[in-house]
CSV table of C-alpha atoms in Angstrom, one decimal:
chain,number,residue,atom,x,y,z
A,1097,UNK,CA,49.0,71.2,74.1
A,1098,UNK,CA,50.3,72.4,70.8
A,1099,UNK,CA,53.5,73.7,72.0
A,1100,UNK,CA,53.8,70.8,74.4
A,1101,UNK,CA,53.6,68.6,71.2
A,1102,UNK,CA,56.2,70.3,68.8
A,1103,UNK,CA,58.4,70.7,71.8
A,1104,UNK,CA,58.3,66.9,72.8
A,1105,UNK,CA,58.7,65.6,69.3
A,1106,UNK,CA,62.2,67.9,68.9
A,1107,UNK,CA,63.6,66.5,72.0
A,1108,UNK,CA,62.3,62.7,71.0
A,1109,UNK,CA,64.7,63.5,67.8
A,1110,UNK,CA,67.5,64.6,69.7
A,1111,UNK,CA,67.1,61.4,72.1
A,1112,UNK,CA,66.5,59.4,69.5
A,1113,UNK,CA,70.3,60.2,67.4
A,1114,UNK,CA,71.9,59.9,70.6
A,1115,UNK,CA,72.2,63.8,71.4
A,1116,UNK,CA,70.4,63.4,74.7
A,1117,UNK,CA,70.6,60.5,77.2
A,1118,UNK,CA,67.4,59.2,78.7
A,1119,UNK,CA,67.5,61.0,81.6
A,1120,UNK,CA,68.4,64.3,79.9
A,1121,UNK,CA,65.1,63.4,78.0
A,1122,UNK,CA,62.8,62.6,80.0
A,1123,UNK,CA,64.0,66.1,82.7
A,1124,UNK,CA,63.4,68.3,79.5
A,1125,UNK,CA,59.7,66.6,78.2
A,1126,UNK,CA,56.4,68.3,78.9
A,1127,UNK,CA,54.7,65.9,80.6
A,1128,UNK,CA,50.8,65.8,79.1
A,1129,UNK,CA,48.2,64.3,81.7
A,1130,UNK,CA,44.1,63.5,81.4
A,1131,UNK,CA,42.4,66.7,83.6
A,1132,UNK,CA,40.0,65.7,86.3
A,1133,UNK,CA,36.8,66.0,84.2
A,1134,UNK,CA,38.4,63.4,82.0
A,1135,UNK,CA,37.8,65.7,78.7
A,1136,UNK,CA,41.3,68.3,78.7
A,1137,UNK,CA,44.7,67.7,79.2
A,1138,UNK,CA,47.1,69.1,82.0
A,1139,UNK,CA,50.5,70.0,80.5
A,1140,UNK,CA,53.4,70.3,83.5
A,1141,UNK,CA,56.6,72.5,82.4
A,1142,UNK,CA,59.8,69.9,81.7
A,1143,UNK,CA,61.1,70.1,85.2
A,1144,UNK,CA,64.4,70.6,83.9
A,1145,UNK,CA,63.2,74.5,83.9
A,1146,UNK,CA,61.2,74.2,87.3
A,1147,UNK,CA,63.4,71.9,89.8
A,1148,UNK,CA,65.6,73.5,92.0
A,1149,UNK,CA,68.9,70.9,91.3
A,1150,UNK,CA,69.3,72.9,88.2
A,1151,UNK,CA,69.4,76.4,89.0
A,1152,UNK,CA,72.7,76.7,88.5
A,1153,UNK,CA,72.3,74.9,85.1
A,1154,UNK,CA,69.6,77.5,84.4
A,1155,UNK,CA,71.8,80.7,85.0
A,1156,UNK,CA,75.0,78.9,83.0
A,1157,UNK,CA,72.8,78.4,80.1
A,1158,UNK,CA,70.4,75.3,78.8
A,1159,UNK,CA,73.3,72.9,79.3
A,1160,UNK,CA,76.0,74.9,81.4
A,1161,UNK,CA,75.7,72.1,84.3
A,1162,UNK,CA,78.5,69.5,84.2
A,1163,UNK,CA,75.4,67.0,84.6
A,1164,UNK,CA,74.8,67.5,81.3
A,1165,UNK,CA,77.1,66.8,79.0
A,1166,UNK,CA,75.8,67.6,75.3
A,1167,UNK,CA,77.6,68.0,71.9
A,1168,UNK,CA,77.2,70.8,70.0
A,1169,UNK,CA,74.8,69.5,67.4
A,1170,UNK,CA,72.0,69.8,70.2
A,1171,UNK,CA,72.9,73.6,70.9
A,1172,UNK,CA,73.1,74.5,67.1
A,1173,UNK,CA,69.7,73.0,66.4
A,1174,UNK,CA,67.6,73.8,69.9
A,1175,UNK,CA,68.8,77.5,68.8
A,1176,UNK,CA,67.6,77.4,65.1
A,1177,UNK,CA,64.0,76.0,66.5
A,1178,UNK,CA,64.1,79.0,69.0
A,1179,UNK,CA,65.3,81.4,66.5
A,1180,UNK,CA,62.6,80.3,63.9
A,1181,UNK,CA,59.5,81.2,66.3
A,1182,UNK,CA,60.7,85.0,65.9
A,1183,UNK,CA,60.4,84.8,61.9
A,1184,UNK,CA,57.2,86.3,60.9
A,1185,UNK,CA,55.5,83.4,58.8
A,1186,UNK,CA,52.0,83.3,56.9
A,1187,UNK,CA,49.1,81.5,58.2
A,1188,UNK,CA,49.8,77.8,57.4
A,1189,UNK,CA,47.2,75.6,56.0
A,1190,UNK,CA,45.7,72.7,58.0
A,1191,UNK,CA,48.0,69.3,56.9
A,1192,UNK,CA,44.8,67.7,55.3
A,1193,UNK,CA,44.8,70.8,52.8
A,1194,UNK,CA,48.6,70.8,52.0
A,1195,UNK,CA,49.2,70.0,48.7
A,1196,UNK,CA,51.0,66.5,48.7
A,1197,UNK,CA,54.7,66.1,47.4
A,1198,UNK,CA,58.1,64.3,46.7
A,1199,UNK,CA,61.5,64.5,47.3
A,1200,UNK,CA,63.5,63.0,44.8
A,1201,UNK,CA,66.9,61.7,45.9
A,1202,UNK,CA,69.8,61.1,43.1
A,1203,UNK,CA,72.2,58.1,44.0
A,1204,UNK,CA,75.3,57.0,41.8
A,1205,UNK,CA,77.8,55.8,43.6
A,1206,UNK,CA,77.4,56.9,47.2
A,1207,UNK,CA,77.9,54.6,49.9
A,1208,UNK,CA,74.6,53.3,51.5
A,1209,UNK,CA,75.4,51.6,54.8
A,1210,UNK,CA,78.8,51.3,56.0
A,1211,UNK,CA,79.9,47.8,56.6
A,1212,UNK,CA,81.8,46.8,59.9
A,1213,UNK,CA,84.6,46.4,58.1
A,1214,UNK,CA,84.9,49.4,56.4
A,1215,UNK,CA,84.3,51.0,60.4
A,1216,UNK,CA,86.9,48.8,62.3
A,1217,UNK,CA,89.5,48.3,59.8
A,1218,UNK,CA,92.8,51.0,59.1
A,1219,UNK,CA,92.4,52.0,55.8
A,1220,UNK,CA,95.3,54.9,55.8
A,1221,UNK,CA,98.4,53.9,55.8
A,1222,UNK,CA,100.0,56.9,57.8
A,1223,UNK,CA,97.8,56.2,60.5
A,1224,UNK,CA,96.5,53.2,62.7
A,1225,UNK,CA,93.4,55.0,63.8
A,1226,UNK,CA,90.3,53.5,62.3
A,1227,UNK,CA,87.0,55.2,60.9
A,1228,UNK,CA,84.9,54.0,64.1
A,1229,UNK,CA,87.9,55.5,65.9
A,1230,UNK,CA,87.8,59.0,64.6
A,1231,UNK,CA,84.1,59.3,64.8
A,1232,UNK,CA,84.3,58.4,68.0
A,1233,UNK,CA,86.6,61.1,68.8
A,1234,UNK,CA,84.6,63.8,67.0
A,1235,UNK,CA,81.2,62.4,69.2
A,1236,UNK,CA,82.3,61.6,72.3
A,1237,UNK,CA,79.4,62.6,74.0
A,1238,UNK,CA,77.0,60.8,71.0
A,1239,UNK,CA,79.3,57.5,71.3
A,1240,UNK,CA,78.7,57.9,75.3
A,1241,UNK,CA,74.9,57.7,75.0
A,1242,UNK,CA,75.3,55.3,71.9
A,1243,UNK,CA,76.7,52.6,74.4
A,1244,UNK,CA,74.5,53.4,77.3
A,1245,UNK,CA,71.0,52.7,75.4
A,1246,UNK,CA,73.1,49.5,73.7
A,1247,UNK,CA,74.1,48.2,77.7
A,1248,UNK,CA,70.7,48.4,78.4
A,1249,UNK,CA,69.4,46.7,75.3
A,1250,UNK,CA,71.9,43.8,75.9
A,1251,UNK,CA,71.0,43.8,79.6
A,1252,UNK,CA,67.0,43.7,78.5
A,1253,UNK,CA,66.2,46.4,80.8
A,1254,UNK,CA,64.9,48.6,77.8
A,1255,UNK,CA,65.8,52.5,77.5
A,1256,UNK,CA,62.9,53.3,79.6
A,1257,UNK,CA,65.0,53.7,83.3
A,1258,UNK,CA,65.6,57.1,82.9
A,1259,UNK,CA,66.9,57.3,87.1
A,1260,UNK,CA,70.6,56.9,85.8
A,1261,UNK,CA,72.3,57.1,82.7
A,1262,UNK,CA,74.8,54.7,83.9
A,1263,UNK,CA,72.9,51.0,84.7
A,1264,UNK,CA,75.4,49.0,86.9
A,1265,UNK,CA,78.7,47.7,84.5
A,1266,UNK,CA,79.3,44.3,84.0
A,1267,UNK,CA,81.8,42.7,86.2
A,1268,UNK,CA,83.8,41.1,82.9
A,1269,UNK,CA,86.4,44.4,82.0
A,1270,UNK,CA,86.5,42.6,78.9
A,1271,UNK,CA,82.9,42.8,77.7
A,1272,UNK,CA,82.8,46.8,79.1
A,1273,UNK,CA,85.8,47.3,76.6
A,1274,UNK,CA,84.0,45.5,73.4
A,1275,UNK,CA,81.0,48.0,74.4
A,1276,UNK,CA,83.4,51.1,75.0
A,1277,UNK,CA,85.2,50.3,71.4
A,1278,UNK,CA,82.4,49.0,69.1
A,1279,UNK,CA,78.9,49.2,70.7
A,1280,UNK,CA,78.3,46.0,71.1
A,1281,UNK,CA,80.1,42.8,73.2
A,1282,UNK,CA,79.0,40.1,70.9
A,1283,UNK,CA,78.4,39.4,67.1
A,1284,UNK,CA,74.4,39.8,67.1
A,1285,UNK,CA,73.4,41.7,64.1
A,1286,UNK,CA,70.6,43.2,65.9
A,1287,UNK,CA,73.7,45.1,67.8
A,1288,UNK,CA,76.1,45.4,64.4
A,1289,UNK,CA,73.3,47.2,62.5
A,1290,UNK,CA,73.2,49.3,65.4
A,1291,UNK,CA,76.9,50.3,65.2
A,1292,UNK,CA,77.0,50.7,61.8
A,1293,UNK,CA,73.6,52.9,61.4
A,1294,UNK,CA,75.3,55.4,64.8
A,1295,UNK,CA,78.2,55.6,62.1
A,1296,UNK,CA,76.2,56.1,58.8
A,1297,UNK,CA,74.3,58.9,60.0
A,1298,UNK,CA,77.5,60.4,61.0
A,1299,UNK,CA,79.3,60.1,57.6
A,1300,UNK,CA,78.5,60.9,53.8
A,1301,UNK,CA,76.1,58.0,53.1
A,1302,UNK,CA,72.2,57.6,51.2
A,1303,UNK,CA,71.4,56.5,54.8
A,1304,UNK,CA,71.9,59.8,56.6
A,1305,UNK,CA,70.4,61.9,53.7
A,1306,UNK,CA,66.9,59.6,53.9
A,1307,UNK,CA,66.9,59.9,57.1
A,1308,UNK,CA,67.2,63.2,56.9
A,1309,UNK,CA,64.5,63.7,54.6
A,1310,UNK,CA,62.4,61.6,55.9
A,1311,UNK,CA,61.9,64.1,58.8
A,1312,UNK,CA,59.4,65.5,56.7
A,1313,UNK,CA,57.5,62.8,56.8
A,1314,UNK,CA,57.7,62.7,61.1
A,1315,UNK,CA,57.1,66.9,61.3
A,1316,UNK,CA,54.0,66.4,59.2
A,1317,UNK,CA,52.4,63.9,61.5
A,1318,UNK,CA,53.4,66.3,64.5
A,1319,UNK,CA,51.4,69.1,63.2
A,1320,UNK,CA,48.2,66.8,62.2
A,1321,UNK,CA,48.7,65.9,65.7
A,1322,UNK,CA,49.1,69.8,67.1
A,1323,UNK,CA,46.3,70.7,65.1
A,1324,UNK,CA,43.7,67.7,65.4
A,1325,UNK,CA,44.4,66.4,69.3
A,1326,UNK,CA,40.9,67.5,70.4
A,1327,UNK,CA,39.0,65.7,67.5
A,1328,UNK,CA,40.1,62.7,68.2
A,1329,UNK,CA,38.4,60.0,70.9
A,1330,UNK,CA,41.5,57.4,71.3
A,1331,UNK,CA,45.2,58.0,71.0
A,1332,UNK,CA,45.7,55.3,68.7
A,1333,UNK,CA,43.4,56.8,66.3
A,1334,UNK,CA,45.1,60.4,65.9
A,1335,UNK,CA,48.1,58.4,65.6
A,1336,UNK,CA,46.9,55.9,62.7
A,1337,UNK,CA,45.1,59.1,60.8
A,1338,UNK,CA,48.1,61.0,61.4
A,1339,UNK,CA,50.0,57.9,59.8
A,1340,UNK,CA,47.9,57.6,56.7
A,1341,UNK,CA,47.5,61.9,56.7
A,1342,UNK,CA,51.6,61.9,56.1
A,1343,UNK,CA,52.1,59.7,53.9
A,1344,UNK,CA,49.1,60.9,51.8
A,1345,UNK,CA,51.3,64.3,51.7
A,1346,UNK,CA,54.7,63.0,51.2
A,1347,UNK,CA,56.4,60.6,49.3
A,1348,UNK,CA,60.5,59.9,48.8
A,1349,UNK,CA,61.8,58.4,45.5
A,1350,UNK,CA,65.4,57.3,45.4
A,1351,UNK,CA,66.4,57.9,41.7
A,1352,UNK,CA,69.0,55.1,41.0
A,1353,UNK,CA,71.7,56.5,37.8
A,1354,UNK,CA,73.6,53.8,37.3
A,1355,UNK,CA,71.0,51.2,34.8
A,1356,UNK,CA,73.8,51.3,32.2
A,1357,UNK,CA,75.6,48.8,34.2
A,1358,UNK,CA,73.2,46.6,34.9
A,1359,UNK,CA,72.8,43.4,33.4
A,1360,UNK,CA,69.6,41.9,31.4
């Protein structure tokens, strides 16, 4: 169950910044079920390793099949996960006996959020391609999955049909070219945010490094809920000690630097 655990919550991240569609997702996800005598847990193998549609996928590597289309970001960290299980590490500590502590993030200057201006306007002069553009370009397959969770959002199916990773288009070309170019086919900031979070975490912001840090915060809670599954009655309460466990054991402090300029 342990492994089932770690696993899931490293493909859940991958899903969740748009590495992996939902279907890629929910193929490669242990899938944890009650056992007969109500008290353990069956754990079934992602069937993306079991089904026979993806043999060929399996000999040509973990995404060799031109069903899945990946970016590289998912290769470069599902090998450093693999490649850390060889290290030879200590005995850990149980997460309730961890001692607790902060990260402590410096910010000048830095941009925070890009605005949708900044994304959608041309800011060079020697060329017309704008920033949304160019990240765009260097994500295809990101942007791909971006707009597919967005089309379902906006068509309030959810991201929870996994059966096909492209819901039926709209019959309006235009509003399947406002969702191709910026995410979203109408000005609801629900949908902006969106677009400009996709593009913050994929330029030099405070956004991406919180986020980044605060993946300390979501691998803590995995662990308390690796190690503690079994003492638990209810899955809401592993979840809610979990909760209060992590953020016991880690706190964030953004260190503003720039008081001199602030008024009285």
């Amino acid at each position: 169950y342990a492994i089932a655990e770690i696993w899931n919550s490293v493909i859940v991240s991958l899903y969740n910044n748009h590495l992996l569609s939902a279907k890629q997702m929910a193929k490669m996800l242990y899938e944890v079920s009650p056992g007969d005598d109500g008290k353990t847990q069956t754990v079934n193998e992602p069937r993306y390793f079991i089904t026979q549609e993806d043999v060929g996928a399996a000999t040509a590597g973990l995404f060799g099949s031109a069903r899945f289309h990946y970016s590289e970001e998912v290769s470069r960290r599902l090998s450093f996960f693999a490649h850390s299980l060889a290290n030879g590490m200590p005995e850990p500590v149980p997460v309730q006996n961890m001692p607790t502590f902060t990260v402590m993030v410096p910010h000048y200057s830095e941009k925070m959020l890009m605005s949708l201006s900044e994304l959608i306007k041309v800011s060079d002069t020697t060329s017309d391609v704008t920033l949304l553009e160019y990240l765009k370009f260097l994500y295809p397959t990101d942007w791909e999955n971006f707009v597919i969770e967005n089309r379902m959002l906006d068509n309030g199916d959810g991201v929870n049909d996994v059966e096909s990773d492209y819901p039926e288009k709209r019959a309006n070309p235009v509003e399947e070219e406002l969702f191709n170019a910026i995410g979203f086919r109408k000005m609801d900031p629900k949908f902006v945010l969106r677009t400009r979070v996709w593009a913050s975490l994929r330029t030099q912001t405070l956004y991406r490094t919180v986020d980044g840090f605060h993946n300390y915060y979501n691998a803590l809670k995995v662990l308390y809920r690796a190690e503690n599954a079994a003492d638990h009655a209810t899955e809401q309460d592993l979840e809610d000690t979990a909760h209060y466990l992590a953020n016991r054991k880690f706190k964030m402090l953004l260190a503003m630097q720039r008081y001199q300029k602030f008024s009285q």
